[in-house]
Every structure is written in structure tokens, then in C-alpha cells.
Amino acid sequence: MAEAENDRPVTPASPPTTSTLTPTASPTPSETSTSIAPSSLTEAIESAEFGLDEGVAPIPVRYWWAKRLAVAVVPIVFALLCARFGWGWIAQRNLDAEIAKYVAAGEPIYPKDFDSVFVEDKDNAAKLYLDAATALTFPSGDQSILSNLDKPWEYFAERGEEIDALLEANAVVFEKVREARSLSGVDWKKRYRTPMISGLPPHLSAMRALSKFLALATIRAEMKGDTDEAVEYVLDAIAHATASDMRPSVLDHLVAIAHYAMVARRIEALLPSIRICDNGLDPEQSRSCLSRETVEKLGDLMKDTDAMYRSHHYAALVERATGLDTLGSVTNGNTAAFGLVASPAGVISGQLIFAIKPVLLADTLFGVQHLDKNATALKEATWPAARKLMPPWLRPANIVDKWCHFLSNAYLPSLDRAIQLHYRCAATREMAGLALSIRLYELDHGGRPSSLEELVPEYIESLPIDPFGDGVATFGYLPDALWPRIYTVGPNGTDDLGEIGFRPKGSINWDHLDPPFFLEGAAPRDEDEFSRPRGSGEGTTDDDGRDDQGGDGE
């Protein structure tokens, strides 16, 4: 085999031809443009590294300006984050310091701090009032009479039988109210929790209806000449108003103010019929007179406004805590009270709140301090002194102020009117107590005193201070006017010599000029009646239920 292979003829190698040694021609430009060969060494490397196929465009060259922009943005973002967290830390520290100040002063500031003091049901007047309001029934189904307590006597005379049936059907209500008057414990079962702004106290409407019912019972007793029972209803109503004003919110306090206002109007109407019983009167005659102790007790209860002032200050503290709780909840991203959690807006609002949280913390502090100024003002005994301490209503001075305080601007309530009503109620109660002292003087001496100073010290220890005055002046007194009256200088603080303002519809404007308390019965119905002596007009009805001809008003 080896030999055979060796015997094969060997073909000699061909010498190189001249063509192989000839240099090749360079490609034409057209051939270069259609070639897929890399145009640069960089693209060739990238093609080999990433395995680019024919027809696939290479990755474009990165833009250097984008790199420069990124280098510039990163420090800016870092600086903004530092400012955000630094400012947030300072704002949180300031808010915590403000809260610590209230805690150190022993003032309630958190929702649980306002929980009512527990009272057993058997000792709890509030439970009896709630039971009485629940038991209140209207046999005819018509409750409109409770909304017409300012109607003239003729209205109640025409509906006398209906009123009697209503009062008889609610005997159990009177029993519970009278029993509640003997109890000192009051627990409305208030349990404040976040969010404190979540709703109105559930018992307010019921208590308002109960107060009106007691006023109606007083009116009916007045019309029947049963002064003794009328005053008992008034005492029931005072106890009810006092219980309603225990540890109140601002709304609770306003409702209690309305209760006291109805009581004062009933005392005003009762005043001319108050007489002191002689020891020898029989039981039937005694229904139209009162013991001296009862009249003095009634006067003392009306003049004792200290508890009402404390309740109003407490209500302002509740409002301050509600502001902290509400603004703080939003600042911490808890927007459930605003319906933003379960919606796309909730996500957006959460991101936005995180970004502007330092602004919200500072605004929360601003809002809490604003409400604290109101609470401080309510320690003052007079409206002018309180008004000097009250913060001005929020009116943004510029666009920056508007946006820096947008949350407090949206939430913070205006308490000016509520505070003014408090001082008006205090003035009305003081005037009612003073009028009862004047009535006792009149019964003892056969005529009213020529000045209030004559009441001191036998009937009053000292002259009361007008809550709308300068802190020194007492009430005005017009014993010889066509409509004898006591008056306060009113919200304007100016003594207009007892001038009274009237509304376009004819009723007295209690916010204008010098609000009065009349000494011969209820207020005039309009300015025309006020311009004549009481009872001088044809067909008018005196406040004791008899017309000016001496007939029975019923």
C-alpha cells in the first residue's frame, strides 16, 4: 500500500501567476455607501460586542448635555430634601413645644382628656333628661306649637285645650325633669375620639325640644294664674339649662344659652304677677303667690353666672383640641374625614401632603394658637375686654399668606358671634336677677326704687357689672319710662340712654343699641306698640293673660 501510494504521479506546483501579484483596485464611493462594513473602529467594536445583525441600527451616541443636567439636578434635589426634612423637624418641634405648654398648665388638649366624669345612672341627671326627651309625645301629631313660643297670648288662648291635652299626656316627662332637678351628678357620656370633628352631639335636638316644652308649660301656668307652678317650671328649666352646660362643646354651650334665654323671657313675663304669700293664705290662694325664699332663690340662680363662664371657657378648650386633632390628622396624612383615602385623589393628596408637611405643621401651630387666644379671651368678665384679646378673623394679606395658611383658613371657625351670644346671655341673666330684686323692693315699699343703688345691701350685695360695659359700669335703669326697664349698653359698648332698636319685621333687635329687660311684662311686639304705654292700645293683651278691659285673655 505504501509503495502504491509512492508510485502515484506527483503534479508539480504551478508557479505564481502575475495576476496574484497585482494589487487590487480600491472600491468606488458607491460601493462604500452600500457596504455594511463598520464606518469606524468604535462601531466595529460595538457590533462585535453586542452581536449586531445586518440591517439593525447601532445605539446612538449618548448626549453629553443630559449628563451635565443630571449632575446639576442631583445636588438640587438633595438640597431640597435637606430643606424639607430640616424645616419639618423645626416645625414639629415648635408644635410639640406648644402642646407641652398646655399639658404643663394642666389644660386638656387630647380627645381623651375631655371624657365626661362617670356617674351612676341612679345619680345621673343627664340620663333622666334624655329619658324625658325620649318620652315626649304629641297626641295630635302636631309639634308646631313648640316653634311658636314667641306668639302673642291670643295664640295660646285659642289652643288652650290642645295645650292642656299635650301637658296631660306628658305627665311622665314632668316627673323625670323634676327628679333630675334634685340630682347633682351629670354625665352626658361624651367620649371624644379622633376625628373630634366627626359629628354633632346626638342629644342636642332632644334637649332643645325639652326646653321648649318646659317653656310652653310655663306659659300655660301663667295664663291660668298659677304663679307657683309657673315658677316651678322655670326652676326646672334652669336646672335643665345648667345640666346642658356641663363640660360642653361650643354647640352644647350655644344650646344652653338658648335655654337660659327662654327662661329669662318667662321671668320677664311673670314678673308683674309675682306676689309674696301671707302666712294665712289657704292652698288655693297660695297658687297665685310665692314665698320670699323662692323669689330670692330664683334671683340668685339667674345672677350666678360663674358656672356659665367656666363652661364657655371649657367649650373653647374643646374647640382648641378639635382644631389640633383635625389639622394634625390632615398633616399626618389621615384624610379619612375628607373622603380622600379610597380614591385616586387620596394617593395624590398623600404624596402632596408629604411634600408640604412642614407648611402644614406650621399652619397647624398657627391654628392652635389662634384658638388658644379665643380660650384665653373667654376668661374675661366683659365683652370689650374679651374682644381685645380675641384674634382677628383670618383674612390673608397676600398670596403667600393665603397658601401658607390654606388649611387653617379652610377649617378654623369664626367664634365671634358665639362669644358675643355668651356675653349677651350673661347680661340677660344678670338683668333677670336684678329685676326680681326690684320686684321684691316694689312689694316691700309699694314702688320701684328710684335708682339701682337703693337695692344695696338689703336686696343685693353689690351692683352687678354690665358684661357689655367697661368692667365698672352697671346696667341702665329707666323706672319711669312708658315701658319701665333695665338695659345693657349692648355690643357697641355705648350707653344710648335705653334706646331700643327694632328689626324690619317689628321685633326687637337684641344686637342693636341697648337691649332691654322689661319690668312690667313681656316685650312689645313692635315699635308702634312700644311708642304707647303698655295696654293702652285697642284690643291689646296684658302679659298676665287678661285684656285691657279686665276680661280673661283665654
PDB file of C-alpha atoms in Angstrom, residues 343-485:
ATOM      1  CA  SER A 343     -59.853  57.428  45.753  1.00  0.00           C
ATOM      2  CA  PRO A 344     -57.094  58.354  43.305  1.00  0.00           C
ATOM      3  CA  ALA A 345     -57.151  61.771  44.933  1.00  0.00           C
ATOM      4  CA  GLY A 346     -56.151  60.045  48.144  1.00  0.00           C
ATOM      5  CA  VAL A 347     -52.890  58.850  46.622  1.00  0.00           C
ATOM      6  CA  ILE A 348     -52.212  62.257  45.135  1.00  0.00           C
ATOM      7  CA  SER A 349     -53.072  64.014  48.370  1.00  0.00           C
ATOM      8  CA  GLY A 350     -50.788  61.673  50.313  1.00  0.00           C
ATOM      9  CA  GLN A 351     -47.826  62.467  48.096  1.00  0.00           C
ATOM     10  CA  LEU A 352     -48.604  66.165  48.204  1.00  0.00           C
ATOM     11  CA  ILE A 353     -49.024  66.149  51.996  1.00  0.00           C
ATOM     12  CA  PHE A 354     -45.597  64.510  52.369  1.00  0.00           C
ATOM     13  CA  ALA A 355     -44.027  67.204  50.216  1.00  0.00           C
ATOM     14  CA  ILE A 356     -45.646  70.156  52.028  1.00  0.00           C
ATOM     15  CA  LYS A 357     -45.802  68.682  55.526  1.00  0.00           C
ATOM     16  CA  PRO A 358     -43.577  71.407  57.044  1.00  0.00           C
ATOM     17  CA  VAL A 359     -46.043  74.026  55.790  1.00  0.00           C
ATOM     18  CA  LEU A 360     -48.942  72.045  57.256  1.00  0.00           C
ATOM     19  CA  LEU A 361     -47.183  71.644  60.608  1.00  0.00           C
ATOM     20  CA  ALA A 362     -46.547  75.380  60.788  1.00  0.00           C
ATOM     21  CA  ASP A 363     -50.166  76.036  59.813  1.00  0.00           C
ATOM     22  CA  THR A 364     -51.396  73.607  62.491  1.00  0.00           C
ATOM     23  CA  LEU A 365     -49.404  75.526  65.103  1.00  0.00           C
ATOM     24  CA  PHE A 366     -50.885  78.776  63.792  1.00  0.00           C
ATOM     25  CA  GLY A 367     -54.420  77.376  64.005  1.00  0.00           C
ATOM     26  CA  VAL A 368     -53.972  76.015  67.543  1.00  0.00           C
ATOM     27  CA  GLN A 369     -52.542  79.324  68.751  1.00  0.00           C
ATOM     28  CA  HIS A 370     -55.439  81.161  67.118  1.00  0.00           C
ATOM     29  CA  LEU A 371     -57.969  79.014  69.003  1.00  0.00           C
ATOM     30  CA  ASP A 372     -55.976  79.335  72.224  1.00  0.00           C
ATOM     31  CA  LYS A 373     -56.307  83.129  72.024  1.00  0.00           C
ATOM     32  CA  ASN A 374     -60.092  82.696  71.970  1.00  0.00           C
ATOM     33  CA  ALA A 375     -59.904  80.437  75.016  1.00  0.00           C
ATOM     34  CA  THR A 376     -57.787  82.998  76.836  1.00  0.00           C
ATOM     35  CA  ALA A 377     -60.198  85.799  75.915  1.00  0.00           C
ATOM     36  CA  LEU A 378     -63.115  83.907  77.444  1.00  0.00           C
ATOM     37  CA  LYS A 379     -61.607  84.221  80.895  1.00  0.00           C
ATOM     38  CA  GLU A 380     -62.579  87.900  80.804  1.00  0.00           C
ATOM     39  CA  ALA A 381     -65.750  89.078  82.539  1.00  0.00           C
ATOM     40  CA  THR A 382     -66.772  91.585  79.843  1.00  0.00           C
ATOM     41  CA  TRP A 383     -67.191  91.587  76.090  1.00  0.00           C
ATOM     42  CA  PRO A 384     -64.893  94.614  75.462  1.00  0.00           C
ATOM     43  CA  ALA A 385     -62.057  93.017  77.454  1.00  0.00           C
ATOM     44  CA  ALA A 386     -62.507  89.703  75.646  1.00  0.00           C
ATOM     45  CA  ARG A 387     -62.653  91.335  72.237  1.00  0.00           C
ATOM     46  CA  LYS A 388     -59.258  92.964  72.812  1.00  0.00           C
ATOM     47  CA  LEU A 389     -57.711  89.512  73.310  1.00  0.00           C
ATOM     48  CA  MET A 390     -59.579  87.725  70.536  1.00  0.00           C
ATOM     49  CA  PRO A 391     -57.555  87.149  67.364  1.00  0.00           C
ATOM     50  CA  PRO A 392     -58.764  88.913  64.218  1.00  0.00           C
ATOM     51  CA  TRP A 393     -60.668  86.879  61.697  1.00  0.00           C
ATOM     52  CA  LEU A 394     -58.354  85.263  59.159  1.00  0.00           C
ATOM     53  CA  ARG A 395     -58.026  87.423  56.081  1.00  0.00           C
ATOM     54  CA  PRO A 396     -54.903  86.532  54.058  1.00  0.00           C
ATOM     55  CA  ALA A 397     -52.882  89.664  53.383  1.00  0.00           C
ATOM     56  CA  ASN A 398     -51.241  88.288  50.238  1.00  0.00           C
ATOM     57  CA  ILE A 399     -50.963  85.198  48.092  1.00  0.00           C
ATOM     58  CA  VAL A 400     -48.098  83.790  50.190  1.00  0.00           C
ATOM     59  CA  ASP A 401     -50.097  84.151  53.395  1.00  0.00           C
ATOM     60  CA  LYS A 402     -53.098  82.582  51.689  1.00  0.00           C
ATOM     61  CA  TRP A 403     -51.233  79.452  50.657  1.00  0.00           C
ATOM     62  CA  CYS A 404     -49.182  79.139  53.844  1.00  0.00           C
ATOM     63  CA  HIS A 405     -52.417  79.100  55.893  1.00  0.00           C
ATOM     64  CA  PHE A 406     -54.792  77.473  53.440  1.00  0.00           C
ATOM     65  CA  LEU A 407     -55.606  74.631  55.832  1.00  0.00           C
ATOM     66  CA  SER A 408     -56.405  76.835  58.834  1.00  0.00           C
ATOM     67  CA  ASN A 409     -58.307  79.234  56.565  1.00  0.00           C
ATOM     68  CA  ALA A 410     -60.462  76.338  55.432  1.00  0.00           C
ATOM     69  CA  TYR A 411     -61.062  74.868  58.912  1.00  0.00           C
ATOM     70  CA  LEU A 412     -60.943  77.493  61.651  1.00  0.00           C
ATOM     71  CA  PRO A 413     -64.432  78.593  62.713  1.00  0.00           C
ATOM     72  CA  SER A 414     -65.368  82.172  63.444  1.00  0.00           C
ATOM     73  CA  LEU A 415     -66.311  82.213  67.129  1.00  0.00           C
ATOM     74  CA  ASP A 416     -67.014  85.937  67.391  1.00  0.00           C
ATOM     75  CA  ARG A 417     -70.783  85.500  67.241  1.00  0.00           C
ATOM     76  CA  ALA A 418     -70.803  82.594  69.699  1.00  0.00           C
ATOM     77  CA  ILE A 419     -68.697  84.583  72.149  1.00  0.00           C
ATOM     78  CA  GLN A 420     -70.919  87.639  71.812  1.00  0.00           C
ATOM     79  CA  LEU A 421     -74.020  85.497  72.464  1.00  0.00           C
ATOM     80  CA  HIS A 422     -72.369  84.214  75.636  1.00  0.00           C
ATOM     81  CA  TYR A 423     -71.951  87.735  76.997  1.00  0.00           C
ATOM     82  CA  ARG A 424     -75.464  88.657  75.923  1.00  0.00           C
ATOM     83  CA  CYS A 425     -76.815  85.664  77.842  1.00  0.00           C
ATOM     84  CA  ALA A 426     -74.754  86.681  80.888  1.00  0.00           C
ATOM     85  CA  ALA A 427     -76.191  90.207  80.669  1.00  0.00           C
ATOM     86  CA  THR A 428     -79.751  88.888  80.309  1.00  0.00           C
ATOM     87  CA  ARG A 429     -79.368  86.583  83.303  1.00  0.00           C
ATOM     88  CA  GLU A 430     -77.938  89.391  85.434  1.00  0.00           C
ATOM     89  CA  MET A 431     -80.809  91.679  84.417  1.00  0.00           C
ATOM     90  CA  ALA A 432     -83.379  88.977  85.231  1.00  0.00           C
ATOM     91  CA  GLY A 433     -81.913  88.540  88.709  1.00  0.00           C
ATOM     92  CA  LEU A 434     -81.791  92.297  89.181  1.00  0.00           C
ATOM     93  CA  ALA A 435     -85.425  92.618  88.037  1.00  0.00           C
ATOM     94  CA  LEU A 436     -86.501  90.076  90.674  1.00  0.00           C
ATOM     95  CA  SER A 437     -84.720  92.133  93.342  1.00  0.00           C
ATOM     96  CA  ILE A 438     -86.506  95.238  92.086  1.00  0.00           C
ATOM     97  CA  ARG A 439     -89.808  93.355  92.301  1.00  0.00           C
ATOM     98  CA  LEU A 440     -89.156  92.418  95.928  1.00  0.00           C
ATOM     99  CA  TYR A 441     -88.320  96.054  96.701  1.00  0.00           C
ATOM    100  CA  GLU A 442     -91.541  97.108  94.970  1.00  0.00           C
ATOM    101  CA  LEU A 443     -93.603  94.663  97.011  1.00  0.00           C
ATOM    102  CA  ASP A 444     -91.944  95.820 100.234  1.00  0.00           C
ATOM    103  CA  HIS A 445     -92.116  99.572  99.571  1.00  0.00           C
ATOM    104  CA  GLY A 446     -95.086  99.980  97.274  1.00  0.00           C
ATOM    105  CA  GLY A 447     -92.985 101.235  94.375  1.00  0.00           C
ATOM    106  CA  ARG A 448     -89.765 100.647  92.489  1.00  0.00           C
ATOM    107  CA  PRO A 449     -86.513 102.169  93.677  1.00  0.00           C
ATOM    108  CA  SER A 450     -85.568 105.424  92.011  1.00  0.00           C
ATOM    109  CA  SER A 451     -82.066 104.075  91.397  1.00  0.00           C
ATOM    110  CA  LEU A 452     -80.373 100.696  91.498  1.00  0.00           C
ATOM    111  CA  GLU A 453     -78.155 101.843  94.374  1.00  0.00           C
ATOM    112  CA  GLU A 454     -81.189 101.686  96.680  1.00  0.00           C
ATOM    113  CA  LEU A 455     -81.152  97.888  96.361  1.00  0.00           C
ATOM    114  CA  VAL A 456     -77.774  97.666  98.122  1.00  0.00           C
ATOM    115  CA  PRO A 457     -77.231  95.982 100.542  1.00  0.00           C
ATOM    116  CA  GLU A 458     -80.670  94.736 101.574  1.00  0.00           C
ATOM    117  CA  TYR A 459     -81.648  93.165  98.257  1.00  0.00           C
ATOM    118  CA  ILE A 460     -78.291  92.689  96.533  1.00  0.00           C
ATOM    119  CA  GLU A 461     -74.780  92.707  97.974  1.00  0.00           C
ATOM    120  CA  SER A 462     -73.404  94.992  95.288  1.00  0.00           C
ATOM    121  CA  LEU A 463     -74.356  96.328  91.877  1.00  0.00           C
ATOM    122  CA  PRO A 464     -73.670  93.825  89.090  1.00  0.00           C
ATOM    123  CA  ILE A 465     -71.279  94.695  86.286  1.00  0.00           C
ATOM    124  CA  ASP A 466     -72.700  95.018  82.773  1.00  0.00           C
ATOM    125  CA  PRO A 467     -70.906  92.352  80.664  1.00  0.00           C
ATOM    126  CA  PHE A 468     -71.004  94.727  77.691  1.00  0.00           C
ATOM    127  CA  GLY A 469     -69.663  97.655  79.703  1.00  0.00           C
ATOM    128  CA  ASP A 470     -66.212  98.830  80.637  1.00  0.00           C
ATOM    129  CA  GLY A 471     -65.881  96.481  83.591  1.00  0.00           C
ATOM    130  CA  VAL A 472     -67.013  99.104  86.084  1.00  0.00           C
ATOM    131  CA  ALA A 473     -70.418 100.391  84.991  1.00  0.00           C
ATOM    132  CA  THR A 474     -73.631  98.652  85.988  1.00  0.00           C
ATOM    133  CA  PHE A 475     -76.839  98.336  83.988  1.00  0.00           C
ATOM    134  CA  GLY A 476     -79.018 101.221  82.907  1.00  0.00           C
ATOM    135  CA  TYR A 477     -82.349 101.699  84.666  1.00  0.00           C
ATOM    136  CA  LEU A 478     -85.469 103.528  83.476  1.00  0.00           C
ATOM    137  CA  PRO A 479     -88.154 103.087  86.190  1.00  0.00           C
ATOM    138  CA  ASP A 480     -90.413 105.879  84.909  1.00  0.00           C
ATOM    139  CA  ALA A 481     -90.374 105.162  81.163  1.00  0.00           C
ATOM    140  CA  LEU A 482     -93.542 104.218  79.256  1.00  0.00           C
ATOM    141  CA  TRP A 483     -92.100 100.732  79.309  1.00  0.00           C
ATOM    142  CA  PRO A 484     -90.031 100.573  82.530  1.00  0.00           C
ATOM    143  CA  ARG A 485     -86.908  98.542  82.007  1.00  0.00           C
TER     144      ARG A 485
END
